[in-house]
C-alpha cells in the first residue's frame, strides 16, 4: 500500500501549483518582450531608414527651399523617433544582454538611467571577466536588477544607487542599494505586491535566495544570491 504524502510534501506540491501560473506569466512576458523588441529592431528600424533616405534625397535635390527646410525638420524628427524606438527595444530586451552578456547589459542599463533621471547610479562587476553565466541566469538577474533600480528611482526617490555584481566561485551575488525613503516591507508582503512576487519567483526559479532590507526613511538593499551549479540555473536555453 503506497504511503500517504507527508504534510511537507503536500505543502510543497501546493506551493508549486500556486507558483506555476506566475512562472508562466513571467515566461510569457519575456517571450513577448523578445518578440516586440525584434519587431522594433528589424521592421520599424528598416522602415525609418528608408524614410531617412527619401528625406535626404528630397533635401538635396529639391529646388523648392521650403521643401528642403521641411525635409531637414522631418529628418530630425525621424532621428528622434529612432532613438526612442532604440530605448524602448533596449528596455524590452536589450540586444547587449544576448550578444555581450549580463555585465554589459547592466552597465548599459545604469548608464541610460543615469542620463534619464536625477539619480546617480553606479555599477561595479567583480569576478566575471572570463566566463558568462548561463542565459537563464543572465536574463533573471538582469530583470531583477532592472526592477530594483527602477523601483529605487520611481518609488524610493533615491539620489544615490549602487549596483554590484559579484562572483565568488560558483556563487553569483547581485546587490542593489539606494539611499531613498525605503518602505514598510511587511505591508508590501501583506498586499502581495506583484513586482516583489515576480522578483522572488525569478530568484526561486534559479534555486537562489532573495533578501530585502528596508524600513521607512532608511533606504533599501536588495541582495540576490544564486549558484551557477544549480540544476535550474544551468539551463542555458531556459528562455
C-alpha angles and dihedrals in degrees: 000000000000118000118252111248114262120249089251092053091048092051091047092050091049091050091051092050090051092048096049095078091048092047090049090049090053093048092047090048091052092048091050092048091052092049095049092045091053092048091051093046097044111030103024094043092049092049092049091047089055090050090052092053090053093048092049090051091049091048091051101040106032115109091202112089094206090053091053091051092048091048090053091050092049091048091056090048090052091050090052090049091050090053091050092049090049091053091047093049090047091053091049096047117340113220086216090068092058098038105034104017143234099315093053092043094051090046090052091047092051093046092051094048091047089056096044099043138045092242122106103230118189128188131198129177123192129186099007099099098107110036138022125230119243119288090251093055093045093051096046095045092046092052091047091050091046092051094045095049093044090051090050090054100039103035108018094042089218121187095194125038126176123196117191126181113189133178123196115172108312093339123101120193126190117192126185115183129177139177094224132127095280123211144238102273094191091055091050091051091050090051092050093230106211095216092054092044091052091047091051092047091052090054094046090050086063094045089245138131131251124203122183118189117188146123134180111291098007108083129246137269121197113192122185124181126184135169120232088211093062113118093232096044093053093062095111095187096042093123 
